[in-house]
Amino acid sequence: MLKNKIISLVGARPQFIKEAIIASEVYKTNAWNHILVHSGQHYDTNMSDLFFQELQIPTPQYFLEVGSSSHGKQTALVMEKFEDILLLEKPDMVIVYGDTNTTVAGALAAAKLKIPVAHIEAGIRQKPKDMPEEINRVVTDHMSSLLFCCSELSSQNLKQENITKGVFISGDIMYDLFLRMKPHFLKEKMLHDFNLQEGEYTLITLHRDFNVDNKENLVSILEGLKGFTEETKLSVIFPMHPRTRNRIEEFNLTKYLTFMNIIPPIGYLELMGLLEGCTNVITDSGGLQKEAYFAEKQATVIMPDTGWREIIKSGWNQLVPANKAEELLPCILENKSIIYPENLYGDGKAAKVIVENIMSYLNR
Ligand code: UD1
């Protein structure tokens, strides 16, 4: 029987991570002819190549090289260039991941050519409705034929929008990857390289537009972090996204960088190594707040709301919006006695469920 052809579209860091686990399951089961397309939304070595090397992701067959620009332009560029690939390759399905501009562009281009779309990490919903990632999620979910949810809550979110067909609760592929790569996390190396003591430092990441592009919010967060480190005497390690570095320079806020150990963006194994060794996490990353939970570390999430509401509901992670960043310390102290909530995002076998269901959809 002729094998189905599926195009998997990636473009930004969190998608490379997810592709790693799906590609490995596809190759293991020889499920279909898998074509990888990289939009080029992230392009710096530390934001892209490093992930391909570390996670042994096969080199993409196509690079669209869209680079950075405004939302409209970036999304349009991915659509335009991806459509050419779709017309050339005529795939049986397109897989998109998460909530980036690459995700929504891929889903729209495919759906308009009547190519079915599988959305991995479907059904996440977060306020405010006008944040770019939320717009991307909602549009992508409504374009998709198969929707793989990390949790029951995500599938309920879809039901509220009348999306019930093709919905599967697969669990989270990021948990699959976490369990698989755990023996390779570079904890000792990172502790050594950055002169950190295990259990005596906080891991920070920050990159959301609403936190870093708004000077008032950024100052409030940096003040909150300063107060937190002065009180706790914990060291701080902060792998910094280029967007955040650019804004700190533009807003003349470099004085805040002296009390933190700022390092360039790092790969998955390095970040997970830092995570394993830290006391706690402060972040606005969707991925890291969940990885903190996988590693049984508590995260303070600098957002007014999060898509990963299960962890907040359990009390393990807590939300602190930018304008209340002075509450960081009391929040972290108060949060210490919570019992670890098990199994919020499946059993680490999400990729198997996803690949099997895609196969049965295509062979129906
Ligand atoms: C994007 C996603 C976000 C995801 C994040 C992971 C959207 C709307 N947002 O946000 O959901 O959590 O990726 O990192 O798609 N830049 C570089 N080098 C790079 C990439 C970006 O210098 O390799 C700089 C550019 O100045 C760019 C800025 O970072 O304008 C933002 O990059 P962009 O991809 O637009 O958004 P992210 O903030 O990374």
mmCIF file of C-alpha atoms and ligand atoms in Angstrom:
data_model
loop_
_atom_site.group_PDB
_atom_site.id
_atom_site.type_symbol
_atom_site.label_atom_id
_atom_site.label_comp_id
_atom_site.label_asym_id
_atom_site.label_seq_id
_atom_site.Cartn_x
_atom_site.Cartn_y
_atom_site.Cartn_z
ATOM 1 C CA MET A 1 0.000 0.000 0.000
ATOM 2 C CA LEU A 2 1.250 3.476 -0.857
ATOM 3 C CA LYS A 3 2.249 5.382 2.266
ATOM 4 C CA ASN A 4 0.440 8.563 3.252
ATOM 5 C CA LYS A 5 2.394 11.785 3.051
ATOM 6 C CA ILE A 6 2.212 14.238 5.946
ATOM 7 C CA ILE A 7 3.845 17.638 6.272
ATOM 8 C CA SER A 8 4.813 18.753 9.745
ATOM 9 C CA LEU A 9 5.298 22.521 10.051
ATOM 10 C CA VAL A 10 7.531 24.022 12.749
ATOM 11 C CA GLY A 11 9.096 27.444 13.211
ATOM 12 C CA ALA A 12 9.673 28.367 16.844
ATOM 13 C CA ARG A 13 11.469 26.803 19.807
ATOM 14 C CA PRO A 14 8.510 25.089 21.466
ATOM 15 C CA GLN A 15 7.602 23.465 18.159
ATOM 16 C CA PHE A 16 11.041 21.953 17.588
ATOM 17 C CA ILE A 17 10.689 20.227 20.948
ATOM 18 C CA LYS A 18 7.303 18.816 20.005
ATOM 19 C CA GLU A 19 8.451 17.763 16.534
ATOM 20 C CA ALA A 20 11.295 15.752 18.110
ATOM 21 C CA ILE A 21 8.918 13.374 19.802
ATOM 22 C CA ILE A 22 6.407 13.066 16.936
ATOM 23 C CA ALA A 23 9.134 12.460 14.329
ATOM 24 C CA SER A 24 10.703 9.756 16.458
ATOM 25 C CA GLU A 25 7.360 7.946 16.857
ATOM 26 C CA VAL A 26 6.666 8.224 13.112
ATOM 27 C CA TYR A 27 10.073 6.774 12.197
ATOM 28 C CA LYS A 28 9.795 4.038 14.828
ATOM 29 C CA THR A 29 6.445 2.859 13.494
ATOM 30 C CA ASN A 30 7.173 3.665 9.857
ATOM 31 C CA ALA A 31 3.741 5.331 9.944
ATOM 32 C CA TRP A 32 3.892 7.682 6.965
ATOM 33 C CA ASN A 33 6.185 9.649 4.706
ATOM 34 C CA HIS A 34 7.035 12.559 7.035
ATOM 35 C CA ILE A 35 8.105 15.852 5.485
ATOM 36 C CA LEU A 36 9.413 18.525 7.825
ATOM 37 C CA VAL A 37 9.067 22.214 6.953
ATOM 38 C CA HIS A 38 10.770 24.970 9.035
ATOM 39 C CA SER A 39 9.190 28.405 8.625
ATOM 40 C CA GLY A 40 12.265 30.256 9.959
ATOM 41 C CA GLN A 41 10.261 32.232 12.566
ATOM 42 C CA HIS A 42 13.160 31.461 14.918
ATOM 43 C CA TYR A 43 16.524 31.485 13.181
ATOM 44 C CA ASP A 44 19.375 32.273 15.622
ATOM 45 C CA THR A 45 21.578 29.257 16.334
ATOM 46 C CA ASN A 46 20.527 29.182 19.996
ATOM 47 C CA MET A 47 16.859 29.557 19.096
ATOM 48 C CA SER A 48 16.799 26.914 16.371
ATOM 49 C CA ASP A 49 19.842 24.814 15.249
ATOM 50 C CA LEU A 50 20.755 23.888 18.804
ATOM 51 C CA PHE A 51 17.407 22.141 19.279
ATOM 52 C CA PHE A 52 17.791 20.155 16.059
ATOM 53 C CA GLN A 53 21.260 18.988 17.126
ATOM 54 C CA GLU A 54 20.445 18.139 20.738
ATOM 55 C CA LEU A 55 17.154 16.415 20.087
ATOM 56 C CA GLN A 56 18.401 14.742 16.890
ATOM 57 C CA ILE A 57 15.573 16.145 14.806
ATOM 58 C CA PRO A 58 16.107 15.347 11.118
ATOM 59 C CA THR A 59 17.039 18.343 8.946
ATOM 60 C CA PRO A 60 13.894 19.931 7.477
ATOM 61 C CA GLN A 61 13.313 19.305 3.782
ATOM 62 C CA TYR A 62 12.190 22.916 3.352
ATOM 63 C CA PHE A 63 13.248 26.181 5.017
ATOM 64 C CA LEU A 64 10.880 29.106 4.389
ATOM 65 C CA GLU A 65 13.229 31.690 5.939
ATOM 66 C CA VAL A 66 10.471 34.103 6.948
ATOM 67 C CA GLY A 67 12.432 35.645 9.860
ATOM 68 C CA SER A 68 11.072 38.309 12.231
ATOM 69 C CA SER A 69 8.494 40.962 11.307
ATOM 70 C CA SER A 70 5.086 42.244 12.380
ATOM 71 C CA HIS A 71 2.391 39.679 13.118
ATOM 72 C CA GLY A 72 0.511 40.263 9.880
ATOM 73 C CA LYS A 73 3.591 40.168 7.708
ATOM 74 C CA GLN A 74 5.130 37.139 9.390
ATOM 75 C CA THR A 75 1.877 35.179 9.219
ATOM 76 C CA ALA A 76 1.298 36.184 5.599
ATOM 77 C CA LEU A 77 4.831 35.246 4.589
ATOM 78 C CA VAL A 78 4.495 31.777 6.116
ATOM 79 C CA MET A 79 1.132 31.322 4.367
ATOM 80 C CA GLU A 80 2.467 32.405 0.996
ATOM 81 C CA LYS A 81 5.596 30.281 1.108
ATOM 82 C CA PHE A 82 3.947 27.272 2.744
ATOM 83 C CA GLU A 83 1.190 27.242 0.133
ATOM 84 C CA ASP A 84 3.835 26.716 -2.570
ATOM 85 C CA ILE A 85 5.126 23.654 -0.706
ATOM 86 C CA LEU A 86 1.606 22.310 -0.264
ATOM 87 C CA LEU A 87 0.869 22.682 -3.973
ATOM 88 C CA LEU A 88 4.128 20.937 -4.832
ATOM 89 C CA GLU A 89 3.982 18.094 -2.316
ATOM 90 C CA LYS A 90 0.196 17.546 -2.171
ATOM 91 C CA PRO A 91 0.265 16.017 1.315
ATOM 92 C CA ASP A 92 -2.598 13.995 2.811
ATOM 93 C CA MET A 93 -2.443 16.019 6.010
ATOM 94 C CA VAL A 94 -0.602 18.869 7.719
ATOM 95 C CA ILE A 95 0.470 18.767 11.374
ATOM 96 C CA VAL A 96 0.802 22.044 13.287
ATOM 97 C CA TYR A 97 1.818 22.550 16.905
ATOM 98 C CA GLY A 98 0.813 24.978 19.630
ATOM 99 C CA ASP A 99 -0.005 28.636 19.108
ATOM 100 C CA THR A 100 2.591 30.595 17.177
ATOM 101 C CA ASN A 101 2.184 32.655 14.017
ATOM 102 C CA THR A 102 3.668 29.685 12.150
ATOM 103 C CA THR A 103 0.883 27.460 13.541
ATOM 104 C CA VAL A 104 -2.010 29.619 12.400
ATOM 105 C CA ALA A 105 -0.430 30.369 9.024
ATOM 106 C CA GLY A 106 0.115 26.666 8.324
ATOM 107 C CA ALA A 107 -3.403 25.731 9.365
ATOM 108 C CA LEU A 108 -4.977 28.455 7.213
ATOM 109 C CA ALA A 109 -2.906 27.680 4.124
ATOM 110 C CA ALA A 110 -3.713 23.966 4.377
ATOM 111 C CA ALA A 111 -7.405 24.354 5.198
ATOM 112 C CA LYS A 112 -7.921 26.656 2.203
ATOM 113 C CA LEU A 113 -6.486 23.948 -0.036
ATOM 114 C CA LYS A 114 -8.827 21.449 1.653
ATOM 115 C CA ILE A 115 -5.924 19.564 3.185
ATOM 116 C CA PRO A 116 -6.888 18.212 6.626
ATOM 117 C CA VAL A 117 -5.045 19.727 9.576
ATOM 118 C CA ALA A 118 -4.023 17.969 12.788
ATOM 119 C CA HIS A 119 -3.481 20.397 15.658
ATOM 120 C CA ILE A 120 -1.278 19.181 18.478
ATOM 121 C CA GLU A 121 -1.897 20.962 21.802
ATOM 122 C CA ALA A 122 -5.441 21.894 20.819
ATOM 123 C CA GLY A 123 -8.079 23.438 23.074
ATOM 124 C CA ILE A 124 -5.859 25.612 25.250
ATOM 125 C CA ARG A 125 -7.675 28.832 26.116
ATOM 126 C CA GLN A 126 -6.321 31.860 27.910
ATOM 127 C CA LYS A 127 -7.357 35.433 28.594
ATOM 128 C CA PRO A 128 -7.075 38.065 27.264
ATOM 129 C CA LYS A 129 -8.741 37.005 24.013
ATOM 130 C CA ASP A 130 -6.689 39.467 21.996
ATOM 131 C CA MET A 131 -3.259 38.109 22.892
ATOM 132 C CA PRO A 132 -1.524 36.893 19.723
ATOM 133 C CA GLU A 133 -1.173 33.278 20.868
ATOM 134 C CA GLU A 134 -4.854 33.085 21.851
ATOM 135 C CA ILE A 135 -5.946 34.347 18.437
ATOM 136 C CA ASN A 136 -3.661 31.764 16.833
ATOM 137 C CA ARG A 137 -5.062 28.915 18.960
ATOM 138 C CA VAL A 138 -8.724 29.708 18.393
ATOM 139 C CA VAL A 139 -8.350 30.105 14.632
ATOM 140 C CA THR A 140 -6.206 26.967 14.321
ATOM 141 C CA ASP A 141 -8.623 24.838 16.344
ATOM 142 C CA HIS A 142 -11.526 25.927 14.149
ATOM 143 C CA MET A 143 -9.554 24.983 10.996
ATOM 144 C CA SER A 144 -8.504 21.539 12.230
ATOM 145 C CA SER A 145 -9.903 18.090 11.457
ATOM 146 C CA LEU A 146 -7.999 16.349 14.230
ATOM 147 C CA LEU A 147 -7.478 18.046 17.576
ATOM 148 C CA PHE A 148 -5.143 16.482 20.124
ATOM 149 C CA CYS A 149 -5.662 17.805 23.641
ATOM 150 C CA CYS A 150 -3.223 17.558 26.545
ATOM 151 C CA SER A 151 -6.019 17.285 29.112
ATOM 152 C CA GLU A 152 -9.742 16.880 29.698
ATOM 153 C CA LEU A 153 -10.026 20.629 30.338
ATOM 154 C CA SER A 154 -8.768 21.420 26.823
ATOM 155 C CA SER A 155 -11.369 19.121 25.287
ATOM 156 C CA GLN A 156 -14.073 20.841 27.373
ATOM 157 C CA ASN A 157 -12.885 24.207 26.067
ATOM 158 C CA LEU A 158 -13.388 22.918 22.524
ATOM 159 C CA LYS A 159 -16.825 21.568 23.372
ATOM 160 C CA GLN A 160 -17.857 25.052 24.522
ATOM 161 C CA GLU A 161 -17.039 26.265 21.017
ATOM 162 C CA ASN A 162 -18.982 23.368 19.478
ATOM 163 C CA ILE A 163 -15.864 21.507 18.373
ATOM 164 C CA THR A 164 -16.504 17.872 19.204
ATOM 165 C CA LYS A 165 -15.547 15.926 16.071
ATOM 166 C CA GLY A 166 -11.986 14.621 15.775
ATOM 167 C CA VAL A 167 -11.081 15.578 19.349
ATOM 168 C CA PHE A 168 -8.764 13.245 21.299
ATOM 169 C CA ILE A 169 -7.274 13.573 24.764
ATOM 170 C CA SER A 170 -3.779 12.346 24.004
ATOM 171 C CA GLY A 171 -1.847 13.749 26.953
ATOM 172 C CA ASP A 172 1.079 16.080 26.457
ATOM 173 C CA ILE A 173 3.933 15.190 24.088
ATOM 174 C CA MET A 174 6.176 17.529 26.074
ATOM 175 C CA TYR A 175 5.812 15.082 28.943
ATOM 176 C CA ASP A 176 6.825 12.219 26.600
ATOM 177 C CA LEU A 177 9.960 14.162 25.704
ATOM 178 C CA PHE A 178 10.697 15.127 29.303
ATOM 179 C CA LEU A 179 10.618 11.491 30.448
ATOM 180 C CA ARG A 180 12.650 10.289 27.485
ATOM 181 C CA MET A 181 15.391 12.911 27.761
ATOM 182 C CA LYS A 182 15.601 13.070 31.568
ATOM 183 C CA PRO A 183 18.718 10.871 31.778
ATOM 184 C CA HIS A 184 20.470 13.353 29.459
ATOM 185 C CA PHE A 185 19.604 16.631 31.238
ATOM 186 C CA LEU A 186 22.792 18.627 31.744
ATOM 187 C CA LYS A 187 22.407 19.512 35.420
ATOM 188 C CA GLU A 188 25.996 18.919 36.575
ATOM 189 C CA LYS A 189 27.422 20.769 33.563
ATOM 190 C CA MET A 190 25.189 23.802 34.105
ATOM 191 C CA LEU A 191 25.851 23.958 37.864
ATOM 192 C CA HIS A 192 29.559 23.822 37.128
ATOM 193 C CA ASP A 193 29.593 26.240 34.163
ATOM 194 C CA PHE A 194 27.566 28.921 35.951
ATOM 195 C CA ASN A 195 28.942 28.362 39.438
ATOM 196 C CA LEU A 196 25.555 27.511 40.925
ATOM 197 C CA GLN A 197 24.758 25.523 44.060
ATOM 198 C CA GLU A 198 22.025 22.935 43.717
ATOM 199 C CA GLY A 199 18.829 24.079 45.447
ATOM 200 C CA GLU A 200 20.109 27.619 45.933
ATOM 201 C CA TYR A 201 19.023 29.465 42.848
ATOM 202 C CA THR A 202 15.931 30.595 40.969
ATOM 203 C CA LEU A 203 15.478 29.976 37.248
ATOM 204 C CA ILE A 204 13.863 32.868 35.391
ATOM 205 C CA THR A 205 12.633 33.281 31.810
ATOM 206 C CA LEU A 206 10.604 36.123 30.349
ATOM 207 C CA HIS A 207 9.596 36.823 26.771
ATOM 208 C CA ARG A 208 5.842 37.515 26.406
ATOM 209 C CA ASP A 209 5.063 40.659 24.441
ATOM 210 C CA PHE A 210 2.655 41.951 27.120
ATOM 211 C CA ASN A 211 5.434 41.663 29.753
ATOM 212 C CA VAL A 212 8.488 42.867 27.889
ATOM 213 C CA ASP A 213 7.220 45.227 25.151
ATOM 214 C CA ASN A 214 5.444 47.399 27.738
ATOM 215 C CA LYS A 215 7.976 49.464 29.689
ATOM 216 C CA GLU A 216 5.782 49.862 32.777
ATOM 217 C CA ASN A 217 5.220 46.112 33.043
ATOM 218 C CA LEU A 218 8.863 45.321 32.411
ATOM 219 C CA VAL A 219 10.017 47.744 35.133
ATOM 220 C CA SER A 220 7.460 46.345 37.563
ATOM 221 C CA ILE A 221 8.697 42.773 36.917
ATOM 222 C CA LEU A 222 12.373 43.724 37.214
ATOM 223 C CA GLU A 223 11.644 45.582 40.478
ATOM 224 C CA GLY A 224 9.746 42.531 41.743
ATOM 225 C CA LEU A 225 12.671 40.261 40.867
ATOM 226 C CA LYS A 226 15.102 42.617 42.566
ATOM 227 C CA GLY A 227 13.031 42.629 45.755
ATOM 228 C CA PHE A 228 12.730 38.857 45.620
ATOM 229 C CA THR A 229 16.473 38.244 45.318
ATOM 230 C CA GLU A 230 17.336 40.818 48.006
ATOM 231 C CA GLU A 231 14.978 39.118 50.462
ATOM 232 C CA THR A 232 15.761 35.477 49.704
ATOM 233 C CA LYS A 233 19.484 35.849 48.884
ATOM 234 C CA LEU A 234 18.936 33.224 46.203
ATOM 235 C CA SER A 235 21.050 33.539 43.081
ATOM 236 C CA VAL A 236 19.209 34.004 39.824
ATOM 237 C CA ILE A 237 19.949 32.527 36.426
ATOM 238 C CA PHE A 238 18.119 34.055 33.488
ATOM 239 C CA PRO A 239 18.536 32.676 29.942
ATOM 240 C CA MET A 240 17.303 35.712 28.041
ATOM 241 C CA HIS A 241 15.151 35.674 24.891
ATOM 242 C CA PRO A 242 16.418 38.165 22.252
ATOM 243 C CA ARG A 243 13.097 40.057 22.390
ATOM 244 C CA THR A 244 13.621 40.723 26.118
ATOM 245 C CA ARG A 245 17.256 41.749 25.703
ATOM 246 C CA ASN A 246 16.304 44.179 22.920
ATOM 247 C CA ARG A 247 13.578 45.800 25.031
ATOM 248 C CA ILE A 248 15.772 46.124 28.144
ATOM 249 C CA GLU A 249 18.354 47.958 26.049
ATOM 250 C CA GLU A 250 15.777 50.084 24.241
ATOM 251 C CA PHE A 251 14.077 51.118 27.523
ATOM 252 C CA ASN A 252 17.442 51.855 29.214
ATOM 253 C CA LEU A 253 16.901 49.279 31.929
ATOM 254 C CA THR A 254 20.304 47.568 31.871
ATOM 255 C CA LYS A 255 20.936 48.628 35.494
ATOM 256 C CA TYR A 256 18.573 45.816 36.497
ATOM 257 C CA LEU A 257 20.806 43.204 34.923
ATOM 258 C CA THR A 258 23.539 43.474 37.538
ATOM 259 C CA PHE A 259 21.855 41.367 40.254
ATOM 260 C CA MET A 260 21.044 38.497 37.891
ATOM 261 C CA ASN A 261 23.160 36.036 35.999
ATOM 262 C CA ILE A 262 22.020 36.715 32.420
ATOM 263 C CA ILE A 263 22.953 34.131 29.808
ATOM 264 C CA PRO A 264 21.998 33.765 26.135
ATOM 265 C CA PRO A 265 19.103 31.458 25.180
ATOM 266 C CA ILE A 266 20.032 27.819 25.827
ATOM 267 C CA GLY A 267 19.026 24.419 24.469
ATOM 268 C CA TYR A 268 16.502 21.983 25.891
ATOM 269 C CA LEU A 269 18.968 19.746 27.750
ATOM 270 C CA GLU A 270 20.676 22.769 29.315
ATOM 271 C CA LEU A 271 17.388 24.377 30.389
ATOM 272 C CA MET A 272 16.099 21.119 31.837
ATOM 273 C CA GLY A 273 19.446 20.735 33.640
ATOM 274 C CA LEU A 274 18.998 24.169 35.237
ATOM 275 C CA LEU A 275 15.424 23.254 36.086
ATOM 276 C CA GLU A 276 16.429 20.034 37.876
ATOM 277 C CA GLY A 277 18.891 21.921 40.069
ATOM 278 C CA CYS A 278 16.853 25.022 40.963
ATOM 279 C CA THR A 279 14.717 25.849 44.003
ATOM 280 C CA ASN A 280 11.900 27.466 42.038
ATOM 281 C CA VAL A 281 10.977 28.951 38.681
ATOM 282 C CA ILE A 282 9.672 32.385 37.699
ATOM 283 C CA THR A 283 8.501 32.461 34.086
ATOM 284 C CA ASP A 284 5.995 33.572 31.492
ATOM 285 C CA SER A 285 6.751 30.643 29.207
ATOM 286 C CA GLY A 286 3.911 28.229 28.549
ATOM 287 C CA GLY A 287 6.385 25.392 28.095
ATOM 288 C CA LEU A 288 8.566 26.060 31.123
ATOM 289 C CA GLN A 289 5.681 26.425 33.592
ATOM 290 C CA LYS A 290 4.611 22.907 32.606
ATOM 291 C CA GLU A 291 8.137 21.493 32.560
ATOM 292 C CA ALA A 292 8.586 22.894 36.075
ATOM 293 C CA TYR A 293 5.540 20.854 37.074
ATOM 294 C CA PHE A 294 6.990 17.733 35.380
ATOM 295 C CA ALA A 295 10.240 18.273 37.339
ATOM 296 C CA GLU A 296 8.247 18.742 40.580
ATOM 297 C CA LYS A 297 9.411 22.354 40.912
ATOM 298 C CA GLN A 298 6.973 25.163 41.599
ATOM 299 C CA ALA A 299 6.637 28.006 39.132
ATOM 300 C CA THR A 300 5.380 31.525 39.630
ATOM 301 C CA VAL A 301 3.831 32.448 36.320
ATOM 302 C CA ILE A 302 4.027 36.117 35.354
ATOM 303 C CA MET A 303 0.774 36.297 33.452
ATOM 304 C CA PRO A 304 -2.760 37.472 34.137
ATOM 305 C CA ASP A 305 -3.971 34.010 33.051
ATOM 306 C CA THR A 306 -2.484 30.829 31.602
ATOM 307 C CA GLY A 307 -3.594 28.068 29.277
ATOM 308 C CA TRP A 308 -2.205 25.536 31.761
ATOM 309 C CA ARG A 309 -4.959 26.123 34.279
ATOM 310 C CA GLU A 310 -4.858 22.606 35.743
ATOM 311 C CA ILE A 311 -1.571 23.357 37.516
ATOM 312 C CA ILE A 312 -2.888 26.661 38.851
ATOM 313 C CA LYS A 313 -6.123 25.049 40.037
ATOM 314 C CA SER A 314 -4.146 22.426 41.937
ATOM 315 C CA GLY A 315 -2.275 25.240 43.718
ATOM 316 C CA TRP A 316 1.143 24.009 42.535
ATOM 317 C CA ASN A 317 1.894 26.998 40.269
ATOM 318 C CA GLN A 318 0.644 30.504 40.890
ATOM 319 C CA LEU A 319 -0.193 33.452 38.682
ATOM 320 C CA VAL A 320 1.225 36.906 39.340
ATOM 321 C CA PRO A 321 0.457 39.523 36.667
ATOM 322 C CA ALA A 322 3.165 42.037 35.777
ATOM 323 C CA ASN A 323 1.468 44.931 37.597
ATOM 324 C CA LYS A 324 1.471 42.915 40.825
ATOM 325 C CA ALA A 325 5.066 41.722 40.585
ATOM 326 C CA GLU A 326 5.789 43.040 44.084
ATOM 327 C CA GLU A 327 3.754 40.019 45.257
ATOM 328 C CA LEU A 328 6.326 37.581 43.885
ATOM 329 C CA LEU A 329 7.957 36.845 47.214
ATOM 330 C CA PRO A 330 4.829 36.393 49.383
ATOM 331 C CA CYS A 331 3.349 34.281 46.622
ATOM 332 C CA ILE A 332 6.344 31.958 46.448
ATOM 333 C CA LEU A 333 6.560 31.567 50.230
ATOM 334 C CA GLU A 334 2.847 30.893 50.584
ATOM 335 C CA ASN A 335 2.990 28.311 47.829
ATOM 336 C CA LYS A 336 5.540 26.029 49.508
ATOM 337 C CA SER A 337 3.314 23.547 51.342
ATOM 338 C CA ILE A 338 1.257 22.286 48.377
ATOM 339 C CA ILE A 339 1.164 18.524 47.723
ATOM 340 C CA TYR A 340 2.369 17.574 44.250
ATOM 341 C CA PRO A 341 -0.606 16.932 41.955
ATOM 342 C CA GLU A 342 0.128 13.791 39.900
ATOM 343 C CA ASN A 343 -0.753 13.029 36.270
ATOM 344 C CA LEU A 344 -2.293 16.255 35.065
ATOM 345 C CA TYR A 345 -1.120 15.731 31.480
ATOM 346 C CA GLY A 346 -1.266 11.999 30.746
ATOM 347 C CA ASP A 347 1.175 9.152 31.061
ATOM 348 C CA GLY A 348 3.993 10.140 28.698
ATOM 349 C CA LYS A 349 2.626 8.150 25.757
ATOM 350 C CA ALA A 350 0.905 10.982 23.900
ATOM 351 C CA ALA A 351 2.903 10.580 20.670
ATOM 352 C CA LYS A 352 1.705 6.993 20.293
ATOM 353 C CA VAL A 353 -1.947 8.052 20.679
ATOM 354 C CA ILE A 354 -1.472 10.892 18.179
ATOM 355 C CA VAL A 355 0.239 8.780 15.505
ATOM 356 C CA GLU A 356 -2.296 5.944 15.834
ATOM 357 C CA ASN A 357 -5.252 8.303 15.508
ATOM 358 C CA ILE A 358 -3.787 10.129 12.527
ATOM 359 C CA MET A 359 -3.224 6.750 10.832
ATOM 360 C CA SER A 360 -6.781 5.596 11.425
ATOM 361 C CA TYR A 361 -8.161 8.954 10.210
ATOM 362 C CA LEU A 362 -6.206 8.695 6.948
ATOM 363 C CA ASN A 363 -7.001 5.028 6.419
ATOM 364 C CA ARG A 364 -10.700 5.327 7.267
HETATM 365 C C1 UD1 B 1 6.993 33.150 19.678
HETATM 366 C C2 UD1 B 1 5.528 32.732 19.880
HETATM 367 C C3 UD1 B 1 5.282 32.369 21.337
HETATM 368 C C4 UD1 B 1 6.291 31.364 21.842
HETATM 369 C C5 UD1 B 1 7.699 31.884 21.554
HETATM 370 C C6 UD1 B 1 8.779 30.917 21.991
HETATM 371 C C7 UD1 B 1 4.035 33.955 18.310
HETATM 372 C C8 UD1 B 1 2.983 34.971 18.205
HETATM 373 N N1 UD1 B 1 4.598 33.820 19.535
HETATM 374 O O1 UD1 B 1 7.204 34.332 20.443
HETATM 375 O O2 UD1 B 1 3.993 31.796 21.453
HETATM 376 O O3 UD1 B 1 6.124 31.176 23.226
HETATM 377 O O4 UD1 B 1 7.824 32.106 20.146
HETATM 378 O O5 UD1 B 1 10.033 31.575 21.993
HETATM 379 O O6 UD1 B 1 4.319 33.276 17.357
HETATM 380 N N2 UD1 B 1 14.273 37.011 17.573
HETATM 381 C C9 UD1 B 1 15.637 36.879 17.378
HETATM 382 N N3 UD1 B 1 16.107 35.670 16.927
HETATM 383 C C10 UD1 B 1 15.291 34.619 16.673
HETATM 384 C C11 UD1 B 1 13.911 34.780 16.858
HETATM 385 C C12 UD1 B 1 13.416 35.983 17.312
HETATM 386 O O7 UD1 B 1 16.420 37.795 17.597
HETATM 387 O O8 UD1 B 1 15.790 33.543 16.270
HETATM 388 C C13 UD1 B 1 13.757 38.306 18.105
HETATM 389 C C14 UD1 B 1 13.323 39.252 17.026
HETATM 390 O O9 UD1 B 1 13.631 40.532 17.438
HETATM 391 C C15 UD1 B 1 11.799 39.072 17.022
HETATM 392 C C16 UD1 B 1 11.509 38.779 18.484
HETATM 393 O O10 UD1 B 1 12.650 38.048 18.933
HETATM 394 O O11 UD1 B 1 11.133 40.171 16.534
HETATM 395 C C17 UD1 B 1 10.267 37.991 18.730
HETATM 396 O O12 UD1 B 1 10.265 36.773 17.974
HETATM 397 P P1 UD1 B 1 8.886 36.124 17.482
HETATM 398 O O13 UD1 B 1 9.138 34.820 16.854
HETATM 399 O O14 UD1 B 1 8.121 37.132 16.706
HETATM 400 O O15 UD1 B 1 8.070 35.939 18.816
HETATM 401 P P2 UD1 B 1 8.485 35.238 20.199
HETATM 402 O O16 UD1 B 1 8.465 36.281 21.265
HETATM 403 O O17 UD1 B 1 9.706 34.389 20.064
#
